[in-house]
XYZ file of N, CA and C in Angstrom:
549
model
N -6.092 -43.213 202.727
C -7.098 -43.519 201.743
C -6.454 -43.497 200.358
N -6.715 -44.530 199.598
C -6.152 -44.633 198.260
C -7.144 -44.063 197.262
N -6.872 -42.830 196.816
C -7.702 -42.189 195.821
C -6.845 -41.879 194.598
N -7.425 -41.256 193.578
C -6.675 -41.007 192.343
C -5.422 -40.158 192.568
N -5.487 -39.055 193.325
C -4.252 -38.301 193.559
C -3.155 -39.131 194.227
N -3.540 -39.979 195.189
C -2.536 -40.811 195.869
C -1.985 -41.892 194.942
N -2.815 -42.393 194.043
C -2.341 -43.371 193.052
C -1.343 -42.707 192.106
N -1.642 -41.475 191.680
C -0.714 -40.753 190.806
C 0.620 -40.495 191.510
N 0.561 -40.094 192.776
C 1.795 -39.877 193.535
C 2.565 -41.188 193.686
N 1.844 -42.278 193.933
C 2.488 -43.594 194.062
C 3.151 -44.021 192.752
N 2.581 -43.615 191.631
C 3.182 -43.972 190.344
C 4.568 -43.352 190.205
N 4.782 -42.163 190.782
C 6.116 -41.547 190.744
C 7.107 -42.378 191.544
N 6.644 -42.936 192.651
C 7.520 -43.780 193.468
C 7.937 -45.019 192.684
N 7.040 -45.547 191.875
C 7.339 -46.734 191.055
C 8.222 -46.364 189.861
N 7.942 -45.228 189.227
C 8.693 -44.833 188.032
C 10.116 -44.377 188.345
N 10.344 -43.828 189.546
C 11.669 -43.297 189.892
C 12.785 -44.343 189.766
N 12.672 -45.524 190.388
C 13.776 -46.482 190.243
C 13.885 -47.060 188.831
N 12.772 -47.147 188.120
C 12.829 -47.626 186.727
C 13.620 -46.635 185.883
N 13.318 -45.348 186.034
C 14.046 -44.319 185.299
C 15.525 -44.322 185.694
N 15.808 -44.475 186.978
C 17.184 -44.528 187.468
C 17.945 -45.667 186.784
N 17.304 -46.832 186.709
C 17.930 -47.983 186.066
C 18.199 -47.704 184.580
N 17.243 -47.086 183.920
C 17.409 -46.780 182.493
C 18.578 -45.821 182.281
N 18.699 -44.810 183.137
C 19.799 -43.854 183.017
C 21.141 -44.566 183.166
N 21.208 -45.499 184.107
C 22.478 -46.169 184.402
C 22.799 -47.337 183.474
N 21.849 -47.801 182.682
C 22.057 -48.998 181.867
C 21.777 -48.780 180.384
N 22.470 -47.830 179.749
C 22.221 -47.611 178.323
C 22.627 -48.816 177.470
N 23.556 -49.634 177.987
C 24.002 -50.808 177.230
C 22.879 -51.811 177.009
N 21.931 -51.843 177.922
C 20.811 -52.772 177.769
C 20.090 -52.537 176.444
N 19.937 -51.272 176.098
C 19.232 -50.935 174.866
C 20.144 -51.032 173.651
N 21.408 -50.605 173.808
C 22.311 -50.661 172.658
C 22.642 -52.110 172.307
N 22.709 -52.983 173.310
C 22.944 -54.407 173.031
C 21.770 -55.026 172.288
N 20.588 -54.418 172.445
C 19.396 -54.906 171.745
C 19.296 -54.312 170.337
N 20.286 -53.503 169.949
C 20.309 -52.961 168.601
C 19.825 -51.530 168.465
N 19.473 -50.888 169.581
C 19.011 -49.505 169.517
C 20.179 -48.558 169.710
N 20.101 -47.405 169.077
C 21.119 -46.368 169.287
C 20.977 -45.825 170.704
N 22.075 -45.404 171.295
C 22.082 -44.945 172.686
C 21.137 -43.769 172.915
N 20.864 -42.981 171.881
C 19.952 -41.848 172.065
C 18.550 -42.306 172.442
N 18.175 -43.535 172.041
C 16.860 -44.046 172.445
C 16.784 -44.220 173.955
N 17.908 -44.514 174.573
C 17.951 -44.594 176.031
C 17.635 -43.224 176.632
N 18.223 -42.171 176.051
C 17.949 -40.813 176.524
C 16.463 -40.491 176.375
N 15.928 -40.816 175.202
C 14.515 -40.521 174.933
C 13.606 -41.262 175.906
N 13.892 -42.527 176.122
C 13.024 -43.327 176.994
C 13.113 -42.853 178.441
N 14.338 -42.572 178.911
C 14.505 -42.044 180.266
C 13.801 -40.706 180.427
N 13.941 -39.837 179.423
C 13.284 -38.532 179.472
C 11.766 -38.682 179.418
N 11.277 -39.608 178.606
C 9.831 -39.832 178.510
C 9.268 -40.278 179.861
N 9.933 -41.223 180.515
C 9.482 -41.661 181.836
C 9.503 -40.508 182.834
N 10.550 -39.709 182.760
C 10.652 -38.580 183.676
C 9.517 -37.585 183.439
N 9.237 -37.279 182.176
C 8.156 -36.334 181.856
C 6.807 -36.888 182.312
N 6.560 -38.164 182.045
C 5.296 -38.770 182.483
C 5.146 -38.684 183.997
N 6.205 -39.018 184.706
C 6.157 -38.957 186.166
C 5.978 -37.518 186.647
N 6.650 -36.572 185.989
C 6.542 -35.167 186.371
C 5.136 -34.634 186.155
N 4.497 -35.072 185.083
C 3.130 -34.626 184.796
C 2.171 -35.105 185.881
N 2.424 -36.292 186.427
C 1.551 -36.772 187.508
C 1.637 -35.856 188.724
N 2.787 -35.176 188.903
C 2.941 -34.255 190.019
C 1.934 -33.114 189.909
N 1.758 -32.594 188.703
C 0.775 -31.529 188.510
C -0.637 -32.052 188.736
N -0.945 -33.179 188.105
C -2.323 -33.662 188.135
C -2.757 -34.167 189.510
N -1.846 -34.768 190.283
C -2.299 -35.252 191.586
C -2.704 -34.083 192.489
N -1.946 -33.008 192.449
C -2.312 -31.844 193.251
C -3.574 -31.168 192.749
N -3.685 -31.034 191.445
C -4.860 -30.397 190.851
C -6.129 -31.184 191.176
N -6.073 -32.492 190.972
C -7.245 -33.341 191.233
C -7.596 -33.327 192.719
N -6.578 -33.402 193.570
C -6.845 -33.400 195.018
C -7.573 -32.126 195.443
N -7.138 -30.989 194.901
C -7.787 -29.722 195.269
C -9.175 -29.593 194.638
N -9.273 -29.865 193.342
C -10.534 -29.671 192.620
C -11.617 -30.661 193.042
N -11.252 -31.877 193.337
C -12.214 -32.916 193.706
C -12.324 -33.067 195.223
N -11.634 -32.179 195.944
C -11.630 -32.219 197.401
C -11.223 -33.599 197.926
N -10.107 -34.103 197.392
C -9.601 -35.418 197.790
C -8.250 -35.311 198.496
N -8.043 -34.231 199.223
C -6.790 -34.070 199.950
C -6.834 -34.953 201.198
N -5.773 -35.732 201.386
C -5.701 -36.645 202.523
C -4.362 -36.483 203.227
N -4.287 -36.973 204.458
C -3.017 -36.955 205.187
C -1.984 -37.804 204.452
N -2.415 -38.960 203.937
C -1.500 -39.804 203.155
C -0.953 -39.030 201.965
N -1.817 -38.309 201.275
C -1.386 -37.517 200.128
C -0.415 -36.420 200.526
N -0.667 -35.776 201.660
C 0.220 -34.718 202.136
C 1.611 -35.255 202.447
N 1.694 -36.521 202.812
C 2.984 -37.142 203.126
C 3.627 -37.721 201.877
N 2.849 -38.466 201.097
C 3.412 -39.210 199.973
C 3.777 -38.322 198.781
N 3.018 -37.245 198.545
C 3.278 -36.398 197.382
C 4.667 -35.767 197.406
N 5.057 -35.056 198.488
C 6.405 -34.478 198.468
C 7.507 -35.538 198.479
N 7.256 -36.676 199.117
C 8.268 -37.746 199.110
C 8.432 -38.339 197.709
N 7.318 -38.515 197.015
C 7.383 -39.034 195.649
C 8.140 -38.060 194.745
N 7.891 -36.758 194.934
C 8.613 -35.742 194.156
C 10.112 -35.864 194.395
N 10.477 -35.969 195.666
C 11.897 -36.040 196.000
C 12.532 -37.322 195.491
N 11.813 -38.430 195.559
C 12.346 -39.694 195.043
C 12.613 -39.600 193.544
N 11.709 -38.975 192.822
C 11.875 -38.819 191.376
C 13.044 -37.904 191.048
N 13.081 -36.745 191.690
C 14.145 -35.770 191.426
C 15.506 -36.345 191.816
N 15.588 -36.952 192.984
C 16.866 -37.491 193.450
C 17.320 -38.649 192.562
N 16.397 -39.518 192.150
C 16.766 -40.625 191.258
C 17.346 -40.084 189.950
N 16.700 -39.078 189.394
C 17.193 -38.505 188.134
C 18.551 -37.842 188.328
N 18.673 -37.004 189.357
C 19.941 -36.306 189.575
C 21.078 -37.264 189.909
N 20.823 -38.266 190.745
C 21.883 -39.233 191.061
C 22.302 -40.017 189.825
N 21.328 -40.449 189.036
C 21.659 -41.160 187.804
C 22.492 -40.303 186.869
N 22.092 -39.053 186.700
C 22.840 -38.141 185.825
C 24.244 -37.881 186.369
N 24.369 -37.763 187.675
C 25.681 -37.568 188.271
C 26.557 -38.807 188.054
N 25.967 -39.977 188.231
C 26.742 -41.214 188.120
C 27.234 -41.475 186.697
N 26.522 -40.952 185.702
C 27.002 -41.133 184.316
C 27.815 -39.928 183.846
N 28.091 -38.991 184.759
C 28.951 -37.858 184.445
C 28.260 -36.697 183.741
N 26.940 -36.645 183.797
C 26.199 -35.571 183.113
C 25.815 -34.428 184.045
N 26.037 -34.573 185.346
C 25.659 -33.530 186.297
C 26.757 -33.374 187.348
N 26.959 -32.151 187.779
C 27.966 -31.838 188.789
C 27.615 -32.488 190.121
N 28.595 -33.169 190.696
C 28.388 -33.802 192.002
C 28.079 -32.750 193.070
N 28.730 -31.583 193.004
C 28.467 -30.534 193.985
C 27.046 -30.005 193.877
N 26.590 -29.811 192.666
C 25.219 -29.322 192.471
C 24.222 -30.329 193.035
N 24.437 -31.585 192.749
C 23.527 -32.638 193.216
C 23.581 -32.744 194.742
N 24.775 -32.643 195.296
C 24.925 -32.681 196.749
C 24.117 -31.562 197.409
N 24.257 -30.341 196.898
C 23.543 -29.193 197.469
C 22.033 -29.412 197.389
N 21.563 -29.872 196.237
C 20.128 -30.091 196.062
C 19.616 -31.162 197.016
N 20.315 -32.280 197.103
C 19.868 -33.380 197.965
C 19.875 -32.975 199.433
N 20.936 -32.298 199.873
C 21.012 -31.868 201.276
C 19.860 -30.921 201.593
N 19.579 -29.981 200.708
C 18.471 -29.051 200.931
C 17.151 -29.810 201.025
N 16.943 -30.751 200.090
C 15.684 -31.510 200.081
C 15.520 -32.312 201.367
N 16.573 -32.960 201.818
C 16.495 -33.744 203.056
C 16.258 -32.839 204.272
N 16.936 -31.705 204.299
C 16.795 -30.781 205.423
C 15.371 -30.242 205.493
N 14.835 -29.806 204.370
C 13.479 -29.249 204.352
C 12.445 -30.335 204.650
N 12.690 -31.561 204.193
C 11.782 -32.665 204.533
C 11.763 -32.879 206.047
N 12.918 -32.786 206.677
C 12.986 -32.893 208.133
C 12.234 -31.769 208.816
N 12.419 -30.553 208.337
C 11.708 -29.394 208.891
C 10.204 -29.559 208.703
N 9.806 -30.022 207.523
C 8.369 -30.231 207.242
C 7.785 -31.269 208.201
N 8.552 -32.312 208.505
C 8.103 -33.352 209.433
C 7.909 -32.771 210.829
N 8.856 -31.950 211.266
C 8.742 -31.303 212.577
C 7.518 -30.390 212.593
N 7.342 -29.607 211.532
C 6.189 -28.702 211.466
C 4.883 -29.489 211.563
N 4.805 -30.590 210.823
C 3.600 -31.416 210.836
C 3.347 -31.978 212.239
N 4.420 -32.431 212.900
C 4.261 -32.997 214.241
C 3.841 -31.942 215.259
N 4.168 -30.682 215.000
C 3.795 -29.579 215.889
C 2.454 -28.961 215.509
N 1.834 -29.507 214.468
C 0.550 -28.979 214.023
C 0.662 -27.664 213.278
N 1.854 -27.370 212.775
C 2.076 -26.119 212.053
C 1.862 -26.336 210.558
N 1.333 -25.339 209.915
C 1.136 -25.396 208.468
C 2.147 -24.482 207.803
N 3.109 -25.079 207.127
C 4.096 -24.317 206.358
C 4.027 -24.863 204.941
N 3.238 -24.214 204.128
C 3.001 -24.683 202.764
C 4.148 -24.280 201.858
N 4.262 -25.013 200.758
C 5.274 -24.685 199.758
C 4.971 -23.319 199.157
N 6.003 -22.519 198.992
C 5.845 -21.184 198.425
C 5.951 -21.261 196.901
N 5.738 -20.110 196.280
C 5.920 -20.064 194.825
C 7.363 -20.375 194.459
N 8.295 -19.913 195.284
C 9.709 -20.213 195.008
C 9.947 -21.719 195.028
N 9.269 -22.423 195.937
C 9.389 -23.879 195.980
C 8.818 -24.535 194.743
N 7.719 -24.000 194.244
C 7.119 -24.541 193.017
C 8.005 -24.238 191.810
N 8.560 -23.027 191.767
C 9.482 -22.662 190.677
C 10.716 -23.546 190.739
N 11.204 -23.793 191.959
C 12.365 -24.669 192.149
C 12.120 -26.028 191.519
N 10.954 -26.599 191.792
C 10.626 -27.925 191.252
C 10.582 -27.896 189.732
N 9.960 -26.878 189.169
C 9.857 -26.777 187.710
C 11.243 -26.616 187.084
N 12.075 -25.743 187.654
C 13.417 -25.532 187.095
C 14.259 -26.799 187.239
N 14.134 -27.492 188.362
C 14.852 -28.763 188.509
C 14.406 -29.751 187.436
N 13.110 -29.828 187.204
C 12.592 -30.766 186.204
C 13.059 -30.396 184.795
N 13.081 -29.119 184.488
C 13.568 -28.688 183.168
C 15.054 -29.012 183.028
N 15.822 -28.744 184.085
C 17.259 -29.054 184.046
C 17.476 -30.554 183.839
N 16.709 -31.368 184.527
C 16.836 -32.816 184.360
C 16.514 -33.215 182.923
N 15.450 -32.644 182.367
C 15.096 -32.939 180.978
C 16.225 -32.590 180.023
N 16.807 -31.405 180.184
C 17.916 -30.988 179.320
C 19.118 -31.914 179.495
N 19.425 -32.269 180.746
C 20.571 -33.145 180.999
C 20.320 -34.555 180.457
N 19.121 -35.067 180.624
C 18.805 -36.403 180.097
C 18.933 -36.453 178.575
N 18.537 -35.368 177.932
C 18.564 -35.332 176.475
C 19.912 -34.846 175.929
N 20.820 -34.503 176.823
C 22.145 -34.006 176.429
C 22.039 -32.755 175.566
N 21.095 -31.885 175.913
C 20.906 -30.637 175.190
C 21.842 -29.570 175.744
N 22.138 -28.549 174.919
C 22.975 -27.448 175.416
C 22.301 -26.747 176.597
N 23.114 -26.154 177.437
C 22.693 -25.371 178.597
C 22.120 -26.207 179.736
N 22.251 -27.524 179.668
C 21.794 -28.367 180.764
C 22.522 -28.051 182.060
N 23.842 -27.876 181.985
C 24.625 -27.569 183.194
C 24.260 -26.209 183.759
N 24.046 -25.243 182.879
C 23.663 -23.910 183.340
C 22.289 -23.948 184.024
N 21.369 -24.697 183.455
C 20.053 -24.845 184.087
C 20.168 -25.554 185.431
N 21.078 -26.514 185.524
C 21.298 -27.202 186.799
C 21.746 -26.209 187.865
N 22.687 -25.330 187.550
C 23.170 -24.365 188.535
C 22.119 -23.306 188.857
N 21.282 -22.974 187.876
C 20.144 -22.097 188.158
C 19.198 -22.791 189.144
N 18.980 -24.084 188.923
C 18.141 -24.870 189.842
C 18.743 -24.881 191.241
N 20.059 -24.990 191.340
C 20.726 -24.961 192.650
C 20.450 -23.625 193.344
N 20.594 -22.518 192.609
C 20.375 -21.195 193.196
C 18.931 -21.051 193.690
N 17.965 -21.459 192.867
C 16.559 -21.352 193.268
C 16.250 -22.322 194.405
N 16.891 -23.485 194.385
C 16.718 -24.467 195.458
C 17.170 -23.889 196.789
N 18.330 -23.239 196.793
C 18.819 -22.624 198.029
C 17.902 -21.491 198.478
N 17.497 -20.634 197.542
C 16.610 -19.532 197.889
C 15.303 -20.048 198.493
N 14.693 -21.022 197.844
C 13.411 -21.536 198.351
C 13.595 -22.228 199.697
N 14.762 -22.838 199.905
C 15.049 -23.446 201.201
C 15.113 -22.414 202.314
N 15.786 -21.287 202.047
C 15.843 -20.208 203.045
C 14.456 -19.618 203.273
N 13.697 -19.486 202.199
C 12.333 -18.966 202.328
C 11.480 -19.917 203.185
N 11.641 -21.205 202.981
C 10.902 -22.191 203.760
C 11.303 -22.124 205.239
N 12.607 -22.007 205.480
C 13.087 -21.882 206.866
C 12.512 -20.641 207.535
N 12.459 -19.541 206.819
C 11.915 -18.298 207.368
C 10.433 -18.476 207.713
N 9.685 -19.134 206.800
C 8.259 -19.384 207.053
C 8.084 -20.307 208.257
N 8.943 -21.304 208.375
C 8.885 -22.220 209.520
C 9.162 -21.466 210.818
N 10.165 -20.617 210.796
C 10.497 -19.810 211.975
C 9.302 -18.945 212.364
N 8.690 -18.303 211.398
C 7.527 -17.447 211.667
C 6.374 -18.276 212.243
N 6.169 -19.480 211.686
C 5.101 -20.344 212.186
C 5.378 -20.771 213.628
N 6.635 -21.081 213.929
C 6.992 -21.465 215.295
C 6.750 -20.333 216.286
N 7.049 -19.123 215.859
C 6.897 -17.960 216.730
C 5.472 -17.433 216.727
N 4.643 -17.970 215.844
C 3.255 -17.510 215.770
C 3.115 -16.129 215.155
N 4.074 -15.766 214.319
C 4.073 -14.443 213.691
C 3.219 -14.482 212.429
N 2.356 -13.517 212.289
C 1.535 -13.414 211.076
C 2.236 -12.500 210.096
N 1.939 -12.711 208.812
C 2.569 -11.890 207.772
C 2.201 -10.447 207.890
C-alpha cells in the first residue's frame, strides 16, 4: 500500500543516487561557475533532507497507524541505500576510509540478511536503541565528511564501533528469538 510513510521512504531511494552523483561530480558545478564548496553544501542538503524523511516516515507510520509490510521492507532498505551511497561516494573521492566503509557495508548487508531470515520465520527482531544510535552517528559522520569539517574521520570510526556493537546486539536478539528465549 502506498501511503505517506512509504512515499517518504521511497523518496530516500530516489535521492540516494542523486546525492551519490553530486558527490562524485563536483566539476559539474564548478564548470558552471560555482565554487566547489557549493557542491558540498548541495550534497549535504540532499543528505539531510533524505535523513529527515527517515524520522518522519517512522513517526507518521506509528502515529497514524499506517504501518505496512511494504513499509517494513522498504524503510530499512531505503536507509541502507542512502547511507551506502553517501559512504561509497565519500570513499571514492578520498574523504572516508575504505576499511571503515567496508566494515559498515558488510555489517549492513549481513544484518539485512538476518532480518530477511527472521521475517521469513515469522520472528520479530526489532531495531534496538543501539541500532538507532548507529544510524544517527553514521548520519552525523556523513554530514561532517560531506562538509569537510574537522573530526569527520573520528566520527566515522565512532560510527564503525557503534555499527559493530549494534550488529552483535542484533545477532544476540536474533539468536534469542530463534531459541524462543524471553528477556
